[in-house]
mmCIF file of C-alpha atoms and ligand atoms in Angstrom:
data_model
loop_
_atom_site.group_PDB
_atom_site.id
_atom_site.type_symbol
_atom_site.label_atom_id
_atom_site.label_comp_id
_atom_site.label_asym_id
_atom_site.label_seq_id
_atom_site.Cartn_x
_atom_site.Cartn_y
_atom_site.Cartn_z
ATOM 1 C CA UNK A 523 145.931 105.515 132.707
ATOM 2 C CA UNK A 524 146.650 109.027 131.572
ATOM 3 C CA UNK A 525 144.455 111.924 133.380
ATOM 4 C CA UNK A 526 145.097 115.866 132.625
ATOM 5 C CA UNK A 527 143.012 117.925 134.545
ATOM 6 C CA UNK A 528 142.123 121.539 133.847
ATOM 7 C CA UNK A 529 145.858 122.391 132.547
ATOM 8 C CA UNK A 530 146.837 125.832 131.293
ATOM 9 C CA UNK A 531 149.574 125.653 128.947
ATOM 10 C CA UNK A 532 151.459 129.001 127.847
ATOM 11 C CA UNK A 533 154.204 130.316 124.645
ATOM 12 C CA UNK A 534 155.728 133.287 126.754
ATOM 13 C CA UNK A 535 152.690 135.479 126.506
ATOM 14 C CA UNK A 536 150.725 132.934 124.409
ATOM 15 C CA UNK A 537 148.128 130.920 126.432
ATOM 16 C CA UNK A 538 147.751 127.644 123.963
ATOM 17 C CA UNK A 539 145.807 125.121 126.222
ATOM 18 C CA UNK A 540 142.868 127.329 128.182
ATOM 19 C CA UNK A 541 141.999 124.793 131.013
ATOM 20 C CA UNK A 542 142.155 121.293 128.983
ATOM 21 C CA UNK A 543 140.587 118.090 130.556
ATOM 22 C CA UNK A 544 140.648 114.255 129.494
ATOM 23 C CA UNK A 545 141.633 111.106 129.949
ATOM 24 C CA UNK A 546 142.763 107.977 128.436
ATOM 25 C CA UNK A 547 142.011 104.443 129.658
ATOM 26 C CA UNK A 548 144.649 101.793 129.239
ATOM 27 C CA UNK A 549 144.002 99.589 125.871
ATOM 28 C CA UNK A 550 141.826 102.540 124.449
ATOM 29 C CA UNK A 551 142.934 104.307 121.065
ATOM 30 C CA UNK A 552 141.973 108.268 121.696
ATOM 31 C CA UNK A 553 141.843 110.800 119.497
ATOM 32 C CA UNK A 554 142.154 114.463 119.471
ATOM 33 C CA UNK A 555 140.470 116.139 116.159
ATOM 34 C CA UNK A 556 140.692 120.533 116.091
ATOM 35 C CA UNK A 557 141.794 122.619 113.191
ATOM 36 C CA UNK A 558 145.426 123.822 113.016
ATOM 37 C CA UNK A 559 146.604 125.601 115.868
ATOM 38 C CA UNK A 560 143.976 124.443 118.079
ATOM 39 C CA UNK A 561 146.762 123.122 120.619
ATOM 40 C CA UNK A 562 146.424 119.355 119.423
ATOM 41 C CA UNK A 563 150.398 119.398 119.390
ATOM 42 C CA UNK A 564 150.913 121.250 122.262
ATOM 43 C CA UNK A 565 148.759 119.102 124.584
ATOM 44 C CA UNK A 566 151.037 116.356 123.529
ATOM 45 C CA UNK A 567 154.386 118.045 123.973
ATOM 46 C CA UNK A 568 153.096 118.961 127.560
ATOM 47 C CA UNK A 569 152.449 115.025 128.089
ATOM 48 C CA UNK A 570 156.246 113.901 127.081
ATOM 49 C CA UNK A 571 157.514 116.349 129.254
ATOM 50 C CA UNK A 572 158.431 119.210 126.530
ATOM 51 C CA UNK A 573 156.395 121.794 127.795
ATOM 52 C CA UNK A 574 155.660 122.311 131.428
ATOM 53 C CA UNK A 575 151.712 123.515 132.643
ATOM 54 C CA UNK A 576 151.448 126.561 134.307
ATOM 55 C CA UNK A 577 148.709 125.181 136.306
ATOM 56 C CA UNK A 578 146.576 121.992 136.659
ATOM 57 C CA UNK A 579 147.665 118.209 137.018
ATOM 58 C CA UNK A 580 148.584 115.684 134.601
ATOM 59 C CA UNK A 581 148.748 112.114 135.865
ATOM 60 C CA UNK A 582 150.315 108.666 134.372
ATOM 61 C CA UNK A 583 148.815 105.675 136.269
ATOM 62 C CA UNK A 584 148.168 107.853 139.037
ATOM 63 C CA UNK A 585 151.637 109.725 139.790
ATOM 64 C CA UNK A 586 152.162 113.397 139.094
ATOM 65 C CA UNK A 587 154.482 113.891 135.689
ATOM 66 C CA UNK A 588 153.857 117.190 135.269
ATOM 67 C CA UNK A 589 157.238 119.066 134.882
ATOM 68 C CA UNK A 590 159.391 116.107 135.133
ATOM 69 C CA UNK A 591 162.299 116.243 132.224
ATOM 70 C CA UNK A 592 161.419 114.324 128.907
ATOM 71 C CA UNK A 593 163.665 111.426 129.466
ATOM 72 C CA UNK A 594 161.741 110.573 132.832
ATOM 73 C CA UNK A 595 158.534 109.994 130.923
ATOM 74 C CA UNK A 596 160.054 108.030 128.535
ATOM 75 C CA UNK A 597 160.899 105.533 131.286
ATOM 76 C CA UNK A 598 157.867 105.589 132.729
ATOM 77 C CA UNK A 599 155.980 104.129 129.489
ATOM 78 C CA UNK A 600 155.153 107.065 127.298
ATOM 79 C CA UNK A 601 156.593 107.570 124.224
ATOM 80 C CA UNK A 602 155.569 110.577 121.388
ATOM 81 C CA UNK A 603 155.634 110.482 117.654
ATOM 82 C CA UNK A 604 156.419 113.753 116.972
ATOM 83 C CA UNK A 605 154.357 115.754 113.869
ATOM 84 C CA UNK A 606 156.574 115.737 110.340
ATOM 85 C CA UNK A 607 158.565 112.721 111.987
ATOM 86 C CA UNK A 608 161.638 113.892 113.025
ATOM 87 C CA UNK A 609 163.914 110.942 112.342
ATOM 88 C CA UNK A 610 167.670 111.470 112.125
ATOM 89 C CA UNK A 611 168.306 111.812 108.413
ATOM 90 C CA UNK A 612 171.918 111.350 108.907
ATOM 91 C CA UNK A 613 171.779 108.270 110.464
ATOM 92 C CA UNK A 614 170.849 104.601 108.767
ATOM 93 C CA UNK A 615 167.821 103.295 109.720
ATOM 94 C CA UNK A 616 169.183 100.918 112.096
ATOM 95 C CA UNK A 617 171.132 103.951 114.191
ATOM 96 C CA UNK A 618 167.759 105.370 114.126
ATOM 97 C CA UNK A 619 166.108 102.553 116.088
ATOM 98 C CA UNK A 620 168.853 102.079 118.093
ATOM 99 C CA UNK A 621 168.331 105.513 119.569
ATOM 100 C CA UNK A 622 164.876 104.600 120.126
ATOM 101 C CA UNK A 623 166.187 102.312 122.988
ATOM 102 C CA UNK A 624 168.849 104.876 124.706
ATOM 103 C CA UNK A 625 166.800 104.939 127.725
ATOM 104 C CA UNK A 626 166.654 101.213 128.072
ATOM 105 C CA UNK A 627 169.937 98.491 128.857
ATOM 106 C CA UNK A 628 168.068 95.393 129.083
ATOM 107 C CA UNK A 629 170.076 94.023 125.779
ATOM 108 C CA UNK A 630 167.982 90.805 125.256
ATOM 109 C CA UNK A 631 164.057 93.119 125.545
ATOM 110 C CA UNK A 632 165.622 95.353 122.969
ATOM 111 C CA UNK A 633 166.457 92.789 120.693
ATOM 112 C CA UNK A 634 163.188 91.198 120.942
ATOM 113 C CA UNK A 635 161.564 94.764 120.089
ATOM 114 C CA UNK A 636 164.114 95.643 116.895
ATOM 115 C CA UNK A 637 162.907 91.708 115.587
ATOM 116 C CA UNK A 638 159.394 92.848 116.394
ATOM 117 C CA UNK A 639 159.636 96.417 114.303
ATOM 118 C CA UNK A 640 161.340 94.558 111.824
ATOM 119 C CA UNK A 641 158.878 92.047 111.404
ATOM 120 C CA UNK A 642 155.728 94.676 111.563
ATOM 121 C CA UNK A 643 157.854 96.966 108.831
ATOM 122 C CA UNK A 644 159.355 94.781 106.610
ATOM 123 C CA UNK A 645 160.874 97.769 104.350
ATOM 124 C CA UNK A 646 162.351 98.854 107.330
ATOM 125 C CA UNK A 647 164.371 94.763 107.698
ATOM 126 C CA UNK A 648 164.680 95.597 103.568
ATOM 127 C CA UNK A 649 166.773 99.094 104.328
ATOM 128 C CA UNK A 650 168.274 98.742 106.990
ATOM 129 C CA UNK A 651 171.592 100.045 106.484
ATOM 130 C CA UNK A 652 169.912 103.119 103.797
ATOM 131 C CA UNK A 653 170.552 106.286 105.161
ATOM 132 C CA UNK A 654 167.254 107.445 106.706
ATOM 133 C CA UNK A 655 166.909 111.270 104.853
ATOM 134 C CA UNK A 656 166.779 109.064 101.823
ATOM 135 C CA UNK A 657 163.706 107.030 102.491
ATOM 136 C CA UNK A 658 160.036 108.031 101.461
ATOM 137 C CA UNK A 659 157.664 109.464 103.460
ATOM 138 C CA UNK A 660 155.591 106.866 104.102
ATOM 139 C CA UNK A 661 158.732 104.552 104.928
ATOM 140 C CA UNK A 662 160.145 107.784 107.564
ATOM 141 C CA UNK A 663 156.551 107.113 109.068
ATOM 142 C CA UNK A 664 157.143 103.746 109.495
ATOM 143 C CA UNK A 665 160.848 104.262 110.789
ATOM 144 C CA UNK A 666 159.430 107.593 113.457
ATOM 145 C CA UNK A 667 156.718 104.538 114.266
ATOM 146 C CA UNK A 668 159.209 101.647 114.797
ATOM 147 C CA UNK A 669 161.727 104.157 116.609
ATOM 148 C CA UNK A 670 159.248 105.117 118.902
ATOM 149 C CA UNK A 671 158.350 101.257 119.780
ATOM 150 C CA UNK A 672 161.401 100.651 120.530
ATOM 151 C CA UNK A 673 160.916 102.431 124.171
ATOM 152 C CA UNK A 674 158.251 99.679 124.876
ATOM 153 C CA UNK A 675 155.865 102.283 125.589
ATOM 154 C CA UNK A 676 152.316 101.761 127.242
ATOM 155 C CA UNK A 677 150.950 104.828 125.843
ATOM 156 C CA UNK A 678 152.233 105.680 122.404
ATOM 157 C CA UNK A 679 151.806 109.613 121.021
ATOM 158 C CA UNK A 680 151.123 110.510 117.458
ATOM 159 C CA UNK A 681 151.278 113.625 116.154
ATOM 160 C CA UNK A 682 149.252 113.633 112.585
ATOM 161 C CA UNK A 683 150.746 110.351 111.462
ATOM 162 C CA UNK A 684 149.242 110.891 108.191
ATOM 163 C CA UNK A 685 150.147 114.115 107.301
ATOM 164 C CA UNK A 686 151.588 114.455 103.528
ATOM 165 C CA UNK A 687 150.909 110.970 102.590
ATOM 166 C CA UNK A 688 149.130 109.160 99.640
ATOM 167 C CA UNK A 689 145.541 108.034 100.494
ATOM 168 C CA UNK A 690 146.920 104.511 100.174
ATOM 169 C CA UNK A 691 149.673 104.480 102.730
ATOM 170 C CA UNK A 692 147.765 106.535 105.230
ATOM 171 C CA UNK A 693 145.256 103.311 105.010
ATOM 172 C CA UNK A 694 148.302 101.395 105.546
ATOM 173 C CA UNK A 695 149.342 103.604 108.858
ATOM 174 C CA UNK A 696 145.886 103.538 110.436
ATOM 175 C CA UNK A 697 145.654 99.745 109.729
ATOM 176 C CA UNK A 698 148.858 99.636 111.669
ATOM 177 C CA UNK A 699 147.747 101.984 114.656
ATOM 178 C CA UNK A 700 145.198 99.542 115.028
ATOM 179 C CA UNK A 701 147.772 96.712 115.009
ATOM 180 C CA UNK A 702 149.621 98.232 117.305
ATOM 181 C CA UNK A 703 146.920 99.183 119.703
ATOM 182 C CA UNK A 704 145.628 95.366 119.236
ATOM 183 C CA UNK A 705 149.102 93.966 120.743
ATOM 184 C CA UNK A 706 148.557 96.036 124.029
ATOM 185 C CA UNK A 707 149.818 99.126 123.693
ATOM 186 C CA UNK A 708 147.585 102.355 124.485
ATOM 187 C CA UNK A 709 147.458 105.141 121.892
ATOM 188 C CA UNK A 710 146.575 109.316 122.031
ATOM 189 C CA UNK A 711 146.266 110.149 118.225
ATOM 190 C CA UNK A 712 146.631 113.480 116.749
ATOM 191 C CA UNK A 713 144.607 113.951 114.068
ATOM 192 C CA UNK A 714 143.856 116.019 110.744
ATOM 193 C CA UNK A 715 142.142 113.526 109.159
ATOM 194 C CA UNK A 716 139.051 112.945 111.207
ATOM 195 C CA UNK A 717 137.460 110.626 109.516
ATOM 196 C CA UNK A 718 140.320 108.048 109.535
ATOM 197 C CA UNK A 719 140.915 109.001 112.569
ATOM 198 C CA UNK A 720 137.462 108.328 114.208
ATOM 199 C CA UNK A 721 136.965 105.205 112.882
ATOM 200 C CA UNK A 722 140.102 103.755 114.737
ATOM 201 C CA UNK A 723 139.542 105.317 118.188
ATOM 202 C CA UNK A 724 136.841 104.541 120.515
ATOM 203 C CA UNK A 725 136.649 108.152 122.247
ATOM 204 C CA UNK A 726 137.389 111.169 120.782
ATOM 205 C CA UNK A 727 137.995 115.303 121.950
ATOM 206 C CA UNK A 728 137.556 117.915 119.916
ATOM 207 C CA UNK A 729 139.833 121.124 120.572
ATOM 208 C CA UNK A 730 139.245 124.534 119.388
ATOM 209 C CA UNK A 731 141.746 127.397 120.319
ATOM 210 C CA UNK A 732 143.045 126.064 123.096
ATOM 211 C CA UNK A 733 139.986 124.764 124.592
ATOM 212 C CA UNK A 734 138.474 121.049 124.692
ATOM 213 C CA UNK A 735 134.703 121.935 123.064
ATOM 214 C CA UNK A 736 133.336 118.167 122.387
ATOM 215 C CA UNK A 737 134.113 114.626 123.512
ATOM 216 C CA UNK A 738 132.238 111.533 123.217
ATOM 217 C CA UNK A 739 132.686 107.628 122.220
ATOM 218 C CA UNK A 740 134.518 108.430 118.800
ATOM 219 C CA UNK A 741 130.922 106.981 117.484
ATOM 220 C CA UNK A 742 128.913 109.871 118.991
ATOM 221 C CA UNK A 743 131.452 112.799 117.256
ATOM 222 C CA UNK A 744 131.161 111.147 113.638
ATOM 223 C CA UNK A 745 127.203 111.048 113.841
ATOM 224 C CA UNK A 746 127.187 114.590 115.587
ATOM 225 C CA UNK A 747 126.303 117.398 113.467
ATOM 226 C CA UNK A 748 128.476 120.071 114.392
ATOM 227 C CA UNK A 749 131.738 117.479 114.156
ATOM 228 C CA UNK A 750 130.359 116.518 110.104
ATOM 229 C CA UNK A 751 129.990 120.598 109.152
ATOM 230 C CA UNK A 752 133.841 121.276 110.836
ATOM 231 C CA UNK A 753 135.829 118.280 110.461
ATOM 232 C CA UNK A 754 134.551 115.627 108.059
ATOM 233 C CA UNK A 755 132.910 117.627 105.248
ATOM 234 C CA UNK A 756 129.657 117.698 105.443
HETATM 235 P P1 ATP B 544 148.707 122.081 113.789
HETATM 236 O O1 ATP B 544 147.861 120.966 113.348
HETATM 237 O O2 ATP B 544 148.696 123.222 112.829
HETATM 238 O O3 ATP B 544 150.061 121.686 114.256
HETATM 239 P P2 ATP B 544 147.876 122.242 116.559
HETATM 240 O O4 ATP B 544 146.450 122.075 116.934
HETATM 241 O O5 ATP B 544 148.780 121.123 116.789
HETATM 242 O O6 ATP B 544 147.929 122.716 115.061
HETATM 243 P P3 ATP B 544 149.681 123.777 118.185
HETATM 244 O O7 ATP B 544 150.889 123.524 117.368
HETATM 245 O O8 ATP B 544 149.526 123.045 119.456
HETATM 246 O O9 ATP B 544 148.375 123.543 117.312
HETATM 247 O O10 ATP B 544 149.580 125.339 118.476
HETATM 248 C C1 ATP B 544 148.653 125.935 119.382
HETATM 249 C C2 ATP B 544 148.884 127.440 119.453
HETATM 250 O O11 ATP B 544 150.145 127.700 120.073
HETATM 251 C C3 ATP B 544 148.928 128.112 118.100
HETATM 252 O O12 ATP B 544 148.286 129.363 118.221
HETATM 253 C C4 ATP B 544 150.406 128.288 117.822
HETATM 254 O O13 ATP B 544 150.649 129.414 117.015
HETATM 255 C C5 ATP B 544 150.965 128.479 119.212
HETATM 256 N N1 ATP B 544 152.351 127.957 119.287
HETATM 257 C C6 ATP B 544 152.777 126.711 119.006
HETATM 258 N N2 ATP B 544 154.105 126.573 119.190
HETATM 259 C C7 ATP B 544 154.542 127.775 119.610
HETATM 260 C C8 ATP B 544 155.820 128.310 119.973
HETATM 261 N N3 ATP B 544 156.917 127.544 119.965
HETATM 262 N N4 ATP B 544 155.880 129.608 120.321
HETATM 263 C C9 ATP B 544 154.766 130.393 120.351
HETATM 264 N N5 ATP B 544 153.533 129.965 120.025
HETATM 265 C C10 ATP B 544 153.418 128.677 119.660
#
């Protein structure tokens, strides 16, 4: 579904992603485990269309989106979580998902998609109307989730979806990645926490500065010994 191949990804004089590889199959959940400011962000940002590869190809079902604007891949089925959430806390939580949508007009699809978030995110249905700068973490999580649904995206993007929460609602996130991932849609995940997120994908790459240094069936990287010293203590 989603290939990169050998891209080179650059800040100004900063060369962040040194030649990265992989690919994601359609119904898989991926993962991408490395410590900060390995590039795990920055290989997603140059998937929705935020950053631009100097060189190599990046493919979605097999046509080139490398260096097309933002708003293009949206439309074409990929949609990106963004790390710390990035909701708009100005706006109530309905505005919020509404936005989600702006690149869609079939009225009657997005309806069907707001009852769906609603129904998967019940607090969301609960606060509808609550200013969204006001929520919880965990609930902004659920609302940067449910926004990003609202695209009806094929391949969904998270960036660390369980950074800065309580052990007991980043349970509740990954149990909803899976849900989510169970009702067809496609998932790249972002990780810190490489144990949880291991045990949701079935393959996984590991990045180091810039540079893709394992992969395997996510099974493979939690038994491997190099992956349990780094990433999952021990
Ligand atoms: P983290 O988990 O800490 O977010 P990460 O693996 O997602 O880490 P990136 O954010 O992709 O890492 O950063 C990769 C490298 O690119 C880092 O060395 C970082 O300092 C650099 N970088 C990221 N954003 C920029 C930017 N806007 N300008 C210059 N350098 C940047």
């Amino acid at each position: 579904m989603l290939k990169i191949d050998d891209i080179n990804v650059y800040y100004g004089a900063i060369h962040a992603l040194k030649g990265i590889s992989l690919e994601v199959s359609e119904g898989e959940i991926v993962t991408l485990i490395g410590a900060n400011g390995a590039g795990k962000s920055t290989t997603l940002r140059t998937i929705s269309g935020l950053l631009k590869p100097r060189t190599g190809h990046l493919t979605f079902e097999g046509q080139n989106i490398a260096g097309l604007p933002a708003q293009e891949i949206v439309k074409k089925g990929i949609c990106h979580v963004p790390e710390g959430r990035r909701i708009f806390a100005n706006m109530s939580v309905l505005e919020n998902l509404e936005l989600g949508a702006y690149t869609r007009s079939d009225s009657k699809g997005i309806a069907e998609d707001m009852e769906a978030v609603f129904k998967r995110f019940p607090r969301l249905r609960e606060r509808k109307t609550q200013v969204a700068g006001t929520l919880s973490g965990g609930e902004q999580q659920m609302l940067a989730i449910g926004r990003a649904l609202m695209s009806r995206p094929r391949l969904l993007l998270m960036d660390e979806p369980s950074m800065g929460l309580a052990p007991l609602l980043v349970k509740e996130i990954f149990a909803i990645i899976k849900e989510i991932n169970a009702s067809g849609t496609t998932i790249l995940l972002v990780e810190q926490n490489a144990n949880m997120a291991l045990s949701v994908a079935q393959k996984a790459y590991v990045l180091e500065t810039g540079r893709i240094t394992l992969s395997g069936t996510a099974k493979e990287l939690a038994e491997s010994e190099a992956v349990r010293k780094a990433y999952l203590g021990g």
